[in-house]
Coordinates of C-alpha atoms in Angstrom, one line a residue:
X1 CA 14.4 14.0 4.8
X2 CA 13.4 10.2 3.4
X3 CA 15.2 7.3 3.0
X4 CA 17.4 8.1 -0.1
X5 CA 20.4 6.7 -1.8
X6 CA 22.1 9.7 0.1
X7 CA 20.3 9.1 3.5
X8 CA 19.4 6.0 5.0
X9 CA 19.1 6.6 8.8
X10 CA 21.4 4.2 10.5
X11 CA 19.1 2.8 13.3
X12 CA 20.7 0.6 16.4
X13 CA 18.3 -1.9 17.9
X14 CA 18.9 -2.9 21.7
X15 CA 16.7 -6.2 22.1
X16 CA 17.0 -10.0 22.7
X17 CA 17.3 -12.3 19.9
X18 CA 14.9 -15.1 18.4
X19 CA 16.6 -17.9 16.6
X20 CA 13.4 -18.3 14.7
X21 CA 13.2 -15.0 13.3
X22 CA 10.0 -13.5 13.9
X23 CA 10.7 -11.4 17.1
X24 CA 13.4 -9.7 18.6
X25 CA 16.5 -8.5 17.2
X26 CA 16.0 -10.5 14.0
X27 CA 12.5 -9.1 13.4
X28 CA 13.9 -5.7 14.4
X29 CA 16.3 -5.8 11.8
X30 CA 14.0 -7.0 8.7
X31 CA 11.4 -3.9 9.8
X32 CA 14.6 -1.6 9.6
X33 CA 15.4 -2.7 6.2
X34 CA 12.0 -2.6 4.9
X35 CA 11.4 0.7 6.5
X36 CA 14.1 2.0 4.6
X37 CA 16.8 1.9 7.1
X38 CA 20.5 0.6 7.9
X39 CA 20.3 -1.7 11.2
X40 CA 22.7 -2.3 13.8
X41 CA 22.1 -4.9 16.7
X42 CA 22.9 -4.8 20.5
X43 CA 22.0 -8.2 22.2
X44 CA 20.8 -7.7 25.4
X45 CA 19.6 -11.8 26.0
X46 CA 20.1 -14.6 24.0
X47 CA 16.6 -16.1 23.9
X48 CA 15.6 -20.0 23.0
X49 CA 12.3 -19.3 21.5
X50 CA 10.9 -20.7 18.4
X51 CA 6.9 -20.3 17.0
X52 CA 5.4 -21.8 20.0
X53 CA 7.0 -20.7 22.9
X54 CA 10.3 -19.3 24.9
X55 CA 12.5 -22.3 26.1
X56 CA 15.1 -20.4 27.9
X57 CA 16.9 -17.1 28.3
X58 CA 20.8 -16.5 28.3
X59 CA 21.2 -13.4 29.8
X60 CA 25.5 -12.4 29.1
X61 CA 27.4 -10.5 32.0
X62 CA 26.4 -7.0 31.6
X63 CA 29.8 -6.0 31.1
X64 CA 29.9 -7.8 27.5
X65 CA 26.4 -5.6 27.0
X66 CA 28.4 -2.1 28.3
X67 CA 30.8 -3.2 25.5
X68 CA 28.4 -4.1 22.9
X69 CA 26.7 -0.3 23.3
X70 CA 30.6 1.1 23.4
X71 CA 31.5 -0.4 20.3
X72 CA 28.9 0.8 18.0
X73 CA 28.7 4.5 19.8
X74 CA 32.4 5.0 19.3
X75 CA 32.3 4.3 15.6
X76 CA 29.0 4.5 14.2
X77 CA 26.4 8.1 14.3
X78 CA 23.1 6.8 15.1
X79 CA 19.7 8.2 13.8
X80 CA 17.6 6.6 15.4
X81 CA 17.4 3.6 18.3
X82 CA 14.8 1.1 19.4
X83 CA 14.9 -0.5 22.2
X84 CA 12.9 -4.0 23.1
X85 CA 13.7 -6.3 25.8
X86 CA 15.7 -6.2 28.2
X87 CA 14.7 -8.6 31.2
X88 CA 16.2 -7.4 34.2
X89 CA 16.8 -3.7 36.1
X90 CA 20.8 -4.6 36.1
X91 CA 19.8 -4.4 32.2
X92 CA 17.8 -1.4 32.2
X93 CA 20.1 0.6 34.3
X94 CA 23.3 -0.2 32.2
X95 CA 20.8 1.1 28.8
X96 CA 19.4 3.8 30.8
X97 CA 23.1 5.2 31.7
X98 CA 24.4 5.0 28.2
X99 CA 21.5 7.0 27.2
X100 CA 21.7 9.7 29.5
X101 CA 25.8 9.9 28.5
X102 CA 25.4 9.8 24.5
X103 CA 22.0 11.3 24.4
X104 CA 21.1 9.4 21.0
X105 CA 18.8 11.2 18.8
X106 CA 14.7 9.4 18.2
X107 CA 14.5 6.7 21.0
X108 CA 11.7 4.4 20.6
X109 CA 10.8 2.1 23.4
X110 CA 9.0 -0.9 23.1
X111 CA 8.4 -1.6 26.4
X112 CA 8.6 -5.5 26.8
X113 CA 7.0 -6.3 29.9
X114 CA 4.1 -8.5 29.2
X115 CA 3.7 -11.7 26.7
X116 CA 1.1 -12.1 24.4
X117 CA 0.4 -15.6 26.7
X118 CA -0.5 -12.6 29.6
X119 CA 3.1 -13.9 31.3
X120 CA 4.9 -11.2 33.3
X121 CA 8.3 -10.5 31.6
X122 CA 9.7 -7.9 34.2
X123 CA 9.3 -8.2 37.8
X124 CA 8.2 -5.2 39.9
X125 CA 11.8 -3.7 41.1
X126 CA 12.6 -4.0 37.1
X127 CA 9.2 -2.6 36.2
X128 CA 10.4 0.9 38.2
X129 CA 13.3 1.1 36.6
X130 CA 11.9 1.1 33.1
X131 CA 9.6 3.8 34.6
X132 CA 12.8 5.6 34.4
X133 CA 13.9 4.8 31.2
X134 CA 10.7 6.4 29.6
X135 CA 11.7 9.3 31.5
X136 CA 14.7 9.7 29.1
X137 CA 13.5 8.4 25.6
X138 CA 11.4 9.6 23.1
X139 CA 8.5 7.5 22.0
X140 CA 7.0 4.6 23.7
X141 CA 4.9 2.0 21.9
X142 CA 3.1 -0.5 24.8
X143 CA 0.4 -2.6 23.9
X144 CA -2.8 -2.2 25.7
X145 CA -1.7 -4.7 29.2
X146 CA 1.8 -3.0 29.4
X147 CA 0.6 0.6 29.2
X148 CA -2.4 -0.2 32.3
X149 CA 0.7 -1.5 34.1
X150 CA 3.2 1.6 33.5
X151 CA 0.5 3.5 34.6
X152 CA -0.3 1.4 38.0
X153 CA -4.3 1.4 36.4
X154 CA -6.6 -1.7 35.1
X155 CA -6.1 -2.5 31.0
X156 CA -8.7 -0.5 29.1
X157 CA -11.4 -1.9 28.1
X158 CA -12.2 -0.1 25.3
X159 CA -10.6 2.9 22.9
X160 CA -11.7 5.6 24.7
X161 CA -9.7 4.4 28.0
X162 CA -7.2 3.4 25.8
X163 CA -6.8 6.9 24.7
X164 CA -7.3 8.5 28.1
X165 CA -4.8 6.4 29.6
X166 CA -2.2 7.7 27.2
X167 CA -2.9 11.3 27.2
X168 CA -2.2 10.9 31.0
X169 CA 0.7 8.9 31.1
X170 CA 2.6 10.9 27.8
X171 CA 1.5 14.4 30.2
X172 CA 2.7 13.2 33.3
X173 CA 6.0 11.6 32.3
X174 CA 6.5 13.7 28.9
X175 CA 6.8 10.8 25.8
X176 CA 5.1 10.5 23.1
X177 CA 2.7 7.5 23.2
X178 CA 1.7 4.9 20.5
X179 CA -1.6 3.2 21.9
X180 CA -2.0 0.0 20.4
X181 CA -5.4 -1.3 20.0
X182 CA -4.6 -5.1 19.0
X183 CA -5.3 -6.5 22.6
X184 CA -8.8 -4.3 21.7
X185 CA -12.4 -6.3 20.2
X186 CA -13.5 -5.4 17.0
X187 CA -12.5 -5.0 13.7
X188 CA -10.4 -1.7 14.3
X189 CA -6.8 -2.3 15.3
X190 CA -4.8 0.7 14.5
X191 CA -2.4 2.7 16.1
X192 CA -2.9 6.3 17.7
X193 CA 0.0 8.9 18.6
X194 CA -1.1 10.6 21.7
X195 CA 1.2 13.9 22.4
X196 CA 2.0 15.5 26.1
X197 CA 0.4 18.2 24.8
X198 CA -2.9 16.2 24.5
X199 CA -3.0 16.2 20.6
X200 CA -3.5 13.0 19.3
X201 CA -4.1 11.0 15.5
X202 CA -5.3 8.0 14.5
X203 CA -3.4 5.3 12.0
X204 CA -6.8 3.5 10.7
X205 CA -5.8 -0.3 10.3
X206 CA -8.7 -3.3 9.5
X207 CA -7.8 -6.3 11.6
X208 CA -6.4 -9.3 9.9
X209 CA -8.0 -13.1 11.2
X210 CA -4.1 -15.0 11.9
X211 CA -3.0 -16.6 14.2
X212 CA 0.9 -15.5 12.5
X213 CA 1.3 -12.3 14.4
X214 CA 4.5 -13.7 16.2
X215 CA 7.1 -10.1 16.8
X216 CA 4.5 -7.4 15.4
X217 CA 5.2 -5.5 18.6
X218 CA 9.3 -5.9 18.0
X219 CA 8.5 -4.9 14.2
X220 CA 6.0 -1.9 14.6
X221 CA 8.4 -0.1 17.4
X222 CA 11.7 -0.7 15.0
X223 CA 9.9 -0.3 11.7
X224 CA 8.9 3.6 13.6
X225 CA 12.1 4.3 15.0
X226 CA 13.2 3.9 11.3
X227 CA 10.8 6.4 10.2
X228 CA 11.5 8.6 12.3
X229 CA 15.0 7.9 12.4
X230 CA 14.9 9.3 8.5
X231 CA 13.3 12.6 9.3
X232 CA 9.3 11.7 9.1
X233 CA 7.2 13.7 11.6
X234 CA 5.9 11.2 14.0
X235 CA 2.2 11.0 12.9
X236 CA 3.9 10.4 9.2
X237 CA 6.0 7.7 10.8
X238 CA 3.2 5.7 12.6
X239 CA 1.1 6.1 9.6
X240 CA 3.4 4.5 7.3
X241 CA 4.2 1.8 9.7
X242 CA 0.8 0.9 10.5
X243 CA -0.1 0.3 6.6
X244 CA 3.1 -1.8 6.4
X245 CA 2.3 -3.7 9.4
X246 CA -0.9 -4.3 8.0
X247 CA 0.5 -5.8 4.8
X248 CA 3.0 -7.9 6.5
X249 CA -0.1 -9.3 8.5
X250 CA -2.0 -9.9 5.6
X251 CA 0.3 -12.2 3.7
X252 CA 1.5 -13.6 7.4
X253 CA 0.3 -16.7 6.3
X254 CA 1.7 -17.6 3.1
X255 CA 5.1 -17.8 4.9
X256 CA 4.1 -21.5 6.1
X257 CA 7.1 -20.7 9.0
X258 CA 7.0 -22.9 12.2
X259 CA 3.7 -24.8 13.9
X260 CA 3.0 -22.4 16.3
X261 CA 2.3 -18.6 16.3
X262 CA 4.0 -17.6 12.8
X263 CA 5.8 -14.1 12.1
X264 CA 5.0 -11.7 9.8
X265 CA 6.0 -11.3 6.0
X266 CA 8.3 -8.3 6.9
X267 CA 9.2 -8.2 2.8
X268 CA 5.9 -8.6 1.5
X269 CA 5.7 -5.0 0.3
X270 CA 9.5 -4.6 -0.7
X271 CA 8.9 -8.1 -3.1
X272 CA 5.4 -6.4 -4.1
X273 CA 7.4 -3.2 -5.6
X274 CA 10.0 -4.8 -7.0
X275 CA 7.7 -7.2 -9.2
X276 CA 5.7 -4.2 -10.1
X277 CA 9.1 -2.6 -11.2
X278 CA 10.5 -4.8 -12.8
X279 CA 9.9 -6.0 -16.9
X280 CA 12.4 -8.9 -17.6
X281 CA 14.0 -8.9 -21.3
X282 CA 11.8 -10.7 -23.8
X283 CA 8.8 -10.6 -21.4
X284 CA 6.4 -8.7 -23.3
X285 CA 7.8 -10.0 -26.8
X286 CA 6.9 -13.5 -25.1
X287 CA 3.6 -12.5 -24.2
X288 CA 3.2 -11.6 -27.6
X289 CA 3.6 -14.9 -29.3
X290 CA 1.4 -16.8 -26.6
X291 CA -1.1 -14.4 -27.5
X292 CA -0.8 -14.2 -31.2
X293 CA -4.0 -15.6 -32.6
X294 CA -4.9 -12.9 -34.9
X295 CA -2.3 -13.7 -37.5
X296 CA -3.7 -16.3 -39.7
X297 CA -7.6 -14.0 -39.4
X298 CA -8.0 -12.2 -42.8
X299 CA -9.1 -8.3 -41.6
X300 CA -12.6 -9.3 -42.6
X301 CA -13.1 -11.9 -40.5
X302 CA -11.8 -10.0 -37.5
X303 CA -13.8 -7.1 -38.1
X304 CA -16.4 -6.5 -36.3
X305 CA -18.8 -3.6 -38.4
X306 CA -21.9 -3.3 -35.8
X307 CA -22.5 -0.2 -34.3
X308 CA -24.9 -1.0 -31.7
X309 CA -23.4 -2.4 -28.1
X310 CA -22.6 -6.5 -28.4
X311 CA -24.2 -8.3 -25.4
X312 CA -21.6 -8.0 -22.1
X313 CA -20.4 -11.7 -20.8
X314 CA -23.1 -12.2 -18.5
X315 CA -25.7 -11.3 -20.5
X316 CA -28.4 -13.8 -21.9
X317 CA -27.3 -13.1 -25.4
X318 CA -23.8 -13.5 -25.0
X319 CA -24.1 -17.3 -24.5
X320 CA -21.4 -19.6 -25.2
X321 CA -19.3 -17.2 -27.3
X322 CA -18.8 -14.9 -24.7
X323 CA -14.6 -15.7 -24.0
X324 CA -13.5 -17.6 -20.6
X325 CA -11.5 -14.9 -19.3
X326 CA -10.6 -13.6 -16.2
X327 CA -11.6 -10.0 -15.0
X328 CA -10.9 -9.1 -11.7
X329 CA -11.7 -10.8 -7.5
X330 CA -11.9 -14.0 -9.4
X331 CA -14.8 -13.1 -11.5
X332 CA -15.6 -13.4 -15.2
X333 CA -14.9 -10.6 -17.8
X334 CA -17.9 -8.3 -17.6
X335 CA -17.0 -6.5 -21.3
X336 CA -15.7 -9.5 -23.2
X337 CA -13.7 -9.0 -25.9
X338 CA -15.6 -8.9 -29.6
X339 CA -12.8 -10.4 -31.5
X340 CA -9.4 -11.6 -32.2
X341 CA -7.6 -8.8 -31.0
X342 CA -9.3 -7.4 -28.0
X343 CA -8.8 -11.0 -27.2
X344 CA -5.3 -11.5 -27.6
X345 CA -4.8 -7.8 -26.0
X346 CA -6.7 -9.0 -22.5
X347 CA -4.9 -12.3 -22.2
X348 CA -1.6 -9.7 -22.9
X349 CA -2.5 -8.0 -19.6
X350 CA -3.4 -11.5 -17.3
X351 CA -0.5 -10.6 -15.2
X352 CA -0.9 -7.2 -14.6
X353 CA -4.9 -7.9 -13.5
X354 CA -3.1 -10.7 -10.8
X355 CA -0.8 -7.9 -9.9
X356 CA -3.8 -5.5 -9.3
X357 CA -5.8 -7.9 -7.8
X358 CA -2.8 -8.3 -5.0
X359 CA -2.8 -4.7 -3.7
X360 CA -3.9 -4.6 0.2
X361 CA -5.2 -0.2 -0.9
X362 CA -7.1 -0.9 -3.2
X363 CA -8.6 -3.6 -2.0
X364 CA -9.5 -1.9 0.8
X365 CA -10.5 0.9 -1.3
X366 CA -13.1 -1.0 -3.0
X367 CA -14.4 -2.2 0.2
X368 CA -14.6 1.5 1.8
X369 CA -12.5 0.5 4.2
X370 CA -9.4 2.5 3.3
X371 CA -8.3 5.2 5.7
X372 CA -9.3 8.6 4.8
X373 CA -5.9 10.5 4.2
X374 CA -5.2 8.1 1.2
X375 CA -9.0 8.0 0.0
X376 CA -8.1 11.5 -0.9
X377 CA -5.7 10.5 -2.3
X378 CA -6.9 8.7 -5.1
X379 CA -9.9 10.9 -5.3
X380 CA -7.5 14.1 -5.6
X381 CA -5.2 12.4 -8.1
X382 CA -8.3 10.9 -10.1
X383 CA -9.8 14.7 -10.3
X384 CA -6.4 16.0 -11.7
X385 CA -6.0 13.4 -14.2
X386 CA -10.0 14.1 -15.5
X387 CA -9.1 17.7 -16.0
X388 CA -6.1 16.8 -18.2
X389 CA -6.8 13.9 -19.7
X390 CA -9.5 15.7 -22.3
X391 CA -7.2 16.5 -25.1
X392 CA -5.5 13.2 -25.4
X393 CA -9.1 11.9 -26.2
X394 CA -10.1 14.3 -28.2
X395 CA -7.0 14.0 -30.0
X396 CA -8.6 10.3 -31.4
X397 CA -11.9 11.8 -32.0
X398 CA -10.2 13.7 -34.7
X399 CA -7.9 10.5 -35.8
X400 CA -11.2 8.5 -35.9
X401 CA -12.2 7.8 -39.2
X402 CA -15.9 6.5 -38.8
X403 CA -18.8 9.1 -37.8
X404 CA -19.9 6.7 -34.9
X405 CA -16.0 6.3 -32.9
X406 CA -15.5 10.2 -34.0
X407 CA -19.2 11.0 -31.8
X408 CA -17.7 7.9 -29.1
X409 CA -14.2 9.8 -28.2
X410 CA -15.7 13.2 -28.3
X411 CA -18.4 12.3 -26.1
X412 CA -15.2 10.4 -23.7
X413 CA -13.3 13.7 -23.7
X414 CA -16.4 15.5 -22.9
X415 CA -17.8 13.1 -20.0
X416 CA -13.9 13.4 -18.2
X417 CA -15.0 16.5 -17.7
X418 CA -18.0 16.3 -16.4
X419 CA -17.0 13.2 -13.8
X420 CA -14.2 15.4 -12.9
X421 CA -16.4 18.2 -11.7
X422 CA -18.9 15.8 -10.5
X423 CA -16.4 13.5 -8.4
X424 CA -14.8 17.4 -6.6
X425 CA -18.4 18.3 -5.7
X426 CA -19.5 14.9 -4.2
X427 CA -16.1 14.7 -2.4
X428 CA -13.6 16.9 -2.2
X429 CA -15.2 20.3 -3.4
X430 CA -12.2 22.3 -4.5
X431 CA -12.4 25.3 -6.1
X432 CA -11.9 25.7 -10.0
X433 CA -8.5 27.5 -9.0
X434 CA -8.0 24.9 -6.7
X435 CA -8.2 21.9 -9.1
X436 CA -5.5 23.8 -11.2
X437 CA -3.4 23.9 -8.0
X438 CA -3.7 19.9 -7.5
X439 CA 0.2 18.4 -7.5
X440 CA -0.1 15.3 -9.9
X441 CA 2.1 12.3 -8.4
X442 CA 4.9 10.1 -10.3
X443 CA 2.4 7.5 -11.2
X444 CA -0.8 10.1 -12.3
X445 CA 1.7 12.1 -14.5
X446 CA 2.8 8.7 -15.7
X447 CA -0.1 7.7 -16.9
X448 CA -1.3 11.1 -18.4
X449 CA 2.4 11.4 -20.2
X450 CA 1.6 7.7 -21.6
X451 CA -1.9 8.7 -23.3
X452 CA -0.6 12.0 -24.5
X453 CA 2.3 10.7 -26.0
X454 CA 0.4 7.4 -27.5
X455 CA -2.2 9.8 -29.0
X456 CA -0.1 12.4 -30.4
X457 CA 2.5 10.0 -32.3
X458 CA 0.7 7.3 -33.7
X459 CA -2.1 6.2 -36.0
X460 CA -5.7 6.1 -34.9
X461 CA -5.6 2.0 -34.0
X462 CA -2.6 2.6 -32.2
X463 CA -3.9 6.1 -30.1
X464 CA -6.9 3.9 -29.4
X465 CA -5.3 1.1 -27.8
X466 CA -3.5 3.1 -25.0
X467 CA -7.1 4.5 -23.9
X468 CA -9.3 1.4 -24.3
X469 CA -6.4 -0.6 -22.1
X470 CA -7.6 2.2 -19.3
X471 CA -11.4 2.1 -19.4
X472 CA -11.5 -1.2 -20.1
X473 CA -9.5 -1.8 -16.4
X474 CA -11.6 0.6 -14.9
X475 CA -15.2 -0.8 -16.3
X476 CA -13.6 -4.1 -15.1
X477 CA -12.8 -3.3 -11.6
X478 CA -16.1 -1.1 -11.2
X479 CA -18.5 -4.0 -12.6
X480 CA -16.6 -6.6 -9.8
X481 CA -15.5 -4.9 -7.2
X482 CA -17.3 -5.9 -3.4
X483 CA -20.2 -3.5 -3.1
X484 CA -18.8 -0.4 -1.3
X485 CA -20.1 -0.2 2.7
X486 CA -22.3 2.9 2.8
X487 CA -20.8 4.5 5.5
X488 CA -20.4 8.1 3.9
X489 CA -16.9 7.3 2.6
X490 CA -15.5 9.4 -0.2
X491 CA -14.8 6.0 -1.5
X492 CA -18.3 5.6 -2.9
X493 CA -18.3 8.8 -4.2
X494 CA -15.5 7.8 -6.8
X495 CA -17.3 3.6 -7.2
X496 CA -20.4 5.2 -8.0
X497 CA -19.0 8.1 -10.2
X498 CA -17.9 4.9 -12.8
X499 CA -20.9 3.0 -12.0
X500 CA -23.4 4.3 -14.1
X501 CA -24.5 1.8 -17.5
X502 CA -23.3 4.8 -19.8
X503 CA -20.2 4.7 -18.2
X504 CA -19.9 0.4 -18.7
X505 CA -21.8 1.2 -22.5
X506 CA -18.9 3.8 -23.6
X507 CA -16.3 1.2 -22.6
X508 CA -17.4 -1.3 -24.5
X509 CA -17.9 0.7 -27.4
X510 CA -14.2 1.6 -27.2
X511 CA -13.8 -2.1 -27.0
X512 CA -15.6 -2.6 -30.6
X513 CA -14.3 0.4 -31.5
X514 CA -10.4 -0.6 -31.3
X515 CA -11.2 -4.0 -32.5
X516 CA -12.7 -2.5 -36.0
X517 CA -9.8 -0.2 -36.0
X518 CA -7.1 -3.2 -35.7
X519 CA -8.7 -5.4 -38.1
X520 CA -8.0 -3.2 -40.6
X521 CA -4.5 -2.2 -39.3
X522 CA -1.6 -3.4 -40.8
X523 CA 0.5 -5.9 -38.8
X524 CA 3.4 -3.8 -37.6
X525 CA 0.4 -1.5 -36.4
X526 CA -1.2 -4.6 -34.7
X527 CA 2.1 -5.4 -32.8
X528 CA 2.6 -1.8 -31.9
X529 CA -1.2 -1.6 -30.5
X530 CA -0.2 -4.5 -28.4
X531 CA 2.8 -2.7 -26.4
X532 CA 1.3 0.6 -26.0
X533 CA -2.1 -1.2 -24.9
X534 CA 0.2 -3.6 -22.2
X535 CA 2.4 -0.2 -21.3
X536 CA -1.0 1.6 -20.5
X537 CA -2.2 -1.2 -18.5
X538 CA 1.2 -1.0 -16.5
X539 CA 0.7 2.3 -16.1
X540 CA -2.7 1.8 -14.5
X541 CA -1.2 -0.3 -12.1
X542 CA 1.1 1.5 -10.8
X543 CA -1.7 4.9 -10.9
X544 CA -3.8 2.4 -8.3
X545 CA -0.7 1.1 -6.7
X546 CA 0.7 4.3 -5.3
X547 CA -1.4 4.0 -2.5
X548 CA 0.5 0.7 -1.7
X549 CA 3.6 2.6 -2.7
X550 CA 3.3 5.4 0.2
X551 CA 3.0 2.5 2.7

């Protein structure tokens, strides 16, 4: 079971507070949120604490904290709890009794013991007692200093400790461990689950350079619990959490919160979705008119009748009437547009390339750097859509009026075919059976639905913007993209499967192509081009976003 409108797992957090937000109880309760989840709050110490430092701690009788727990147990069935500080053993006995006596269901414990400063937050007679309290819960998540002193050893030094450490503490006191390796070197700072049974897995995660990691302990540990809390299988849970934490790191700075050690953007991804989601009334008709430069070019003018490839924008040929427009990572248009309206259509998509631009996956994707499970992924879903994209395309080569765009889209539909076989064998190597067996997701059968729909409804300027909006994107992101590490990544199998110059030729011949085709077009047909071509471009968004979308 997920989060759903029927199901969100209600999710209690037992922690101290933070008044500015980032850690604590009030980071807790944004990660539950974001994670999907209902929180709930139990405040075990009021905490004076801001960006730069604690100040004080409050710490209420433990009769108001026996209450609290009473309250919210009586009333309220609980999925899923976290638990986070809790400062003293008085503390950790009164949580460790109501445990044992409700027996809540997913108990994460984020064992706070240990401040990023290296301070000792427990003493040793409060230490034992939380010894205890891992006894009875579920999951534990200590960072790399807290785990060496649960388990009375030295702090690893390095991964493979790190690991052995945790496959001897989860056997010995039977919990499921989450070894963190931020307090690690290196550019590696992922998460493992280590099992009592000695299985273990691996939540890849590239380290971000911040100093605005204030609560990502507090968040990762409540963001799981969530997870978990909702019916996802650990190893799902941490993976999940680990991409989101990664996200919330990355954009850690744009918060501008505080002068110290910032928090995290704990609705980075949620605002990220949302935008992607949303198209506002008028938006697209606006985009229109601040785009509309075609309407006083006669159809000669605009045509453009050559049949051999125009100059791209970086060529020596293309000189100053190459256009100033943006392609993607900041750099100019590789395939510039070759007249009025394959202008006016790329300045209609200038959002959507921004919004592409922004998504952590991809790129991390273009970097090799993404994490296997969802470099498959993409590969897998890019193999399905090859193998079914073919009659859409050869649906224009028969619209096509002129010999040279009939030869063009025939030769497309043929080529899908090819990469498609080409891109299994240099990656995934399915079976032919097997590639008919491929599940497409929401956003591939999208975008395939789009294509088939544009091509099979509408005249041949229309059917041909829906497919140049795609390779042209594609050629884009292929011709700009950071050169792909070779480290043997399936990730270069799928850069280097669009990187060949027939590949970057085809595209812009589509360009030309559609341009021709528009030029002679009546107008209605010339609006219409420009919504399908902007629909297709969202489309292809969201078919590279819904990597971002599974984190």
């Amino acid at each position: 079971m997920s989060p759903t409108k029927e199901f969100v797992p209600r999710v209690l957090s037992i922690a101290g507070t933070d008044p500015s937000g980032g850690a604590g109880l009030h980071a807790d309760l944004k990660s539950i949120a974001a994670a999907g989840g209902y929180g709930m709050g139990v405040v075990t110490a009021l905490v004076a604490q801001n960006t730069q430092g604690v100040r004080s701690v409050h710490t209420p009788d433990v009769s108001f904290l026996k209450e609290q727990l009473a309250v919210v147990t009586e009333d309220v069935e609980i999925d899923a709890v976290k638990i986070g500080m809790l400062g003293s053993r008085e503390i950790v006995d009164v949580v460790t009794e109501w445990v044992r006596e409700n027996r809540p269901r997913n108990i994460v414990l984020d064992p706070v013991m240990i401040a990023t400063s290296g301070d000792r937050l427990l003493d040793d007679d409060a230490v034992d007692a939380l010894v205890t309290l891992v006894s009875e819960v579920d999951v534990i998540t200590p960072n790399v200093p807290e785990l060496a002193l649960l388990a009375g050893a030295e702090p690893a030094g390095d991964y493979e400790e790190l690991i052995e450490q945790a496959l001897d503490f989860a056997a010995k006191n039977n919990v499921i461990v989450i070894a963190k390796t931020g307090h690690l070197s290196g550019d590696e700072a992922g998460n493992a689950v280590v099992f009592p049974d000695g299985r273990s897995s691996f939540s890849t995660s590239r380290r971000i350079d911040t100093k605005n990691t204030h609560g990502t302990g507090c968040s990762l540990s409540s963001a799981l619990a969530t997870r978990i809390g909702a019916g996802f299988a650990v190893e799902e849970a941490l993976s999940w959490t680990t991409k989101w934490l990664n996200e919330s790191i990355l954009f850690a700075d744009d918060l501008h919160v505080g002068h110290g050690h910032g928090p995290i953007d704990h609705g980075h991804r949620a605002r990220r979705l949302e935008k992607a989601a949303t198209i506002r009334p008028g938006h697209i008709a606006k985009r229109f008119s601040d785009c509309d430069d075609t309407a006083s070019v006669s159809p000669q003018a605009a045509a453009s009748p050559a049949t051999t490839a125009t100059p791209r924008a970086d060529s020596p040929a293309a000189g100053a009437k190459a256009p100033e427009l943006r392609s993607f990572f900041g750099k100019p248009l590789s395939i510039a547009p070759v007249g009025p309206h394959t202008t006016a259509l790329w300045n209609l998509i200038g959002d959507i390339v921004e919004e592409i631009d922004a998504l952590p996956a991809f790129s991390y994707f273009g970097e090799g750097t993404l994490n296997p499970e969802d470099t498959n992924l993409l590969l897998e879903q890019e193999i399905w859509y090859l193998h079914n994209i073919f009659p859409a395309i050869s649906m224009l080569s028969i619209k096509a009026t002129l010999p040279q765009d009939q030869i063009l889209w025939s030769s497309l539909a043929q080529e899908s075919l090819i990469r498609c076989l080409e891109l299994n064998s240099d990656s995934l190597s399915y079976s032919y059976s097997e590639l008919e067996d491929i599940e497409p997701t929401g956003p591939s059968l999208a975008l395939l639905d789009a294509h088939a729909s544009a091509t099979a409804f509408n005249s041949y300027a229309v059917s041909a913007a829906t497919l140049v909006a795609e390779l042209w994107i594609v050629a884009e992101l292929i011709s700009n993209a950071p050169e792909v590490k070779e480290v043997g990544s399936a990730a270069e199998a799928w850069v280097e499967s669009y990187s060949d110059e027939s590949f970057l030729d085809t595209a812009l011949l589509a360009v030309e192509a559609l341009e021709r085709a528009l030029a002679d077009a009546p107008r209605a047909e010339q609006l219409k081009s420009r919504a399908v071509f902007r629909r297709a471009a969202e489309h292809e968004r969201d078919y590279f976003a819904q990597l971002d979308r599974t984190w």
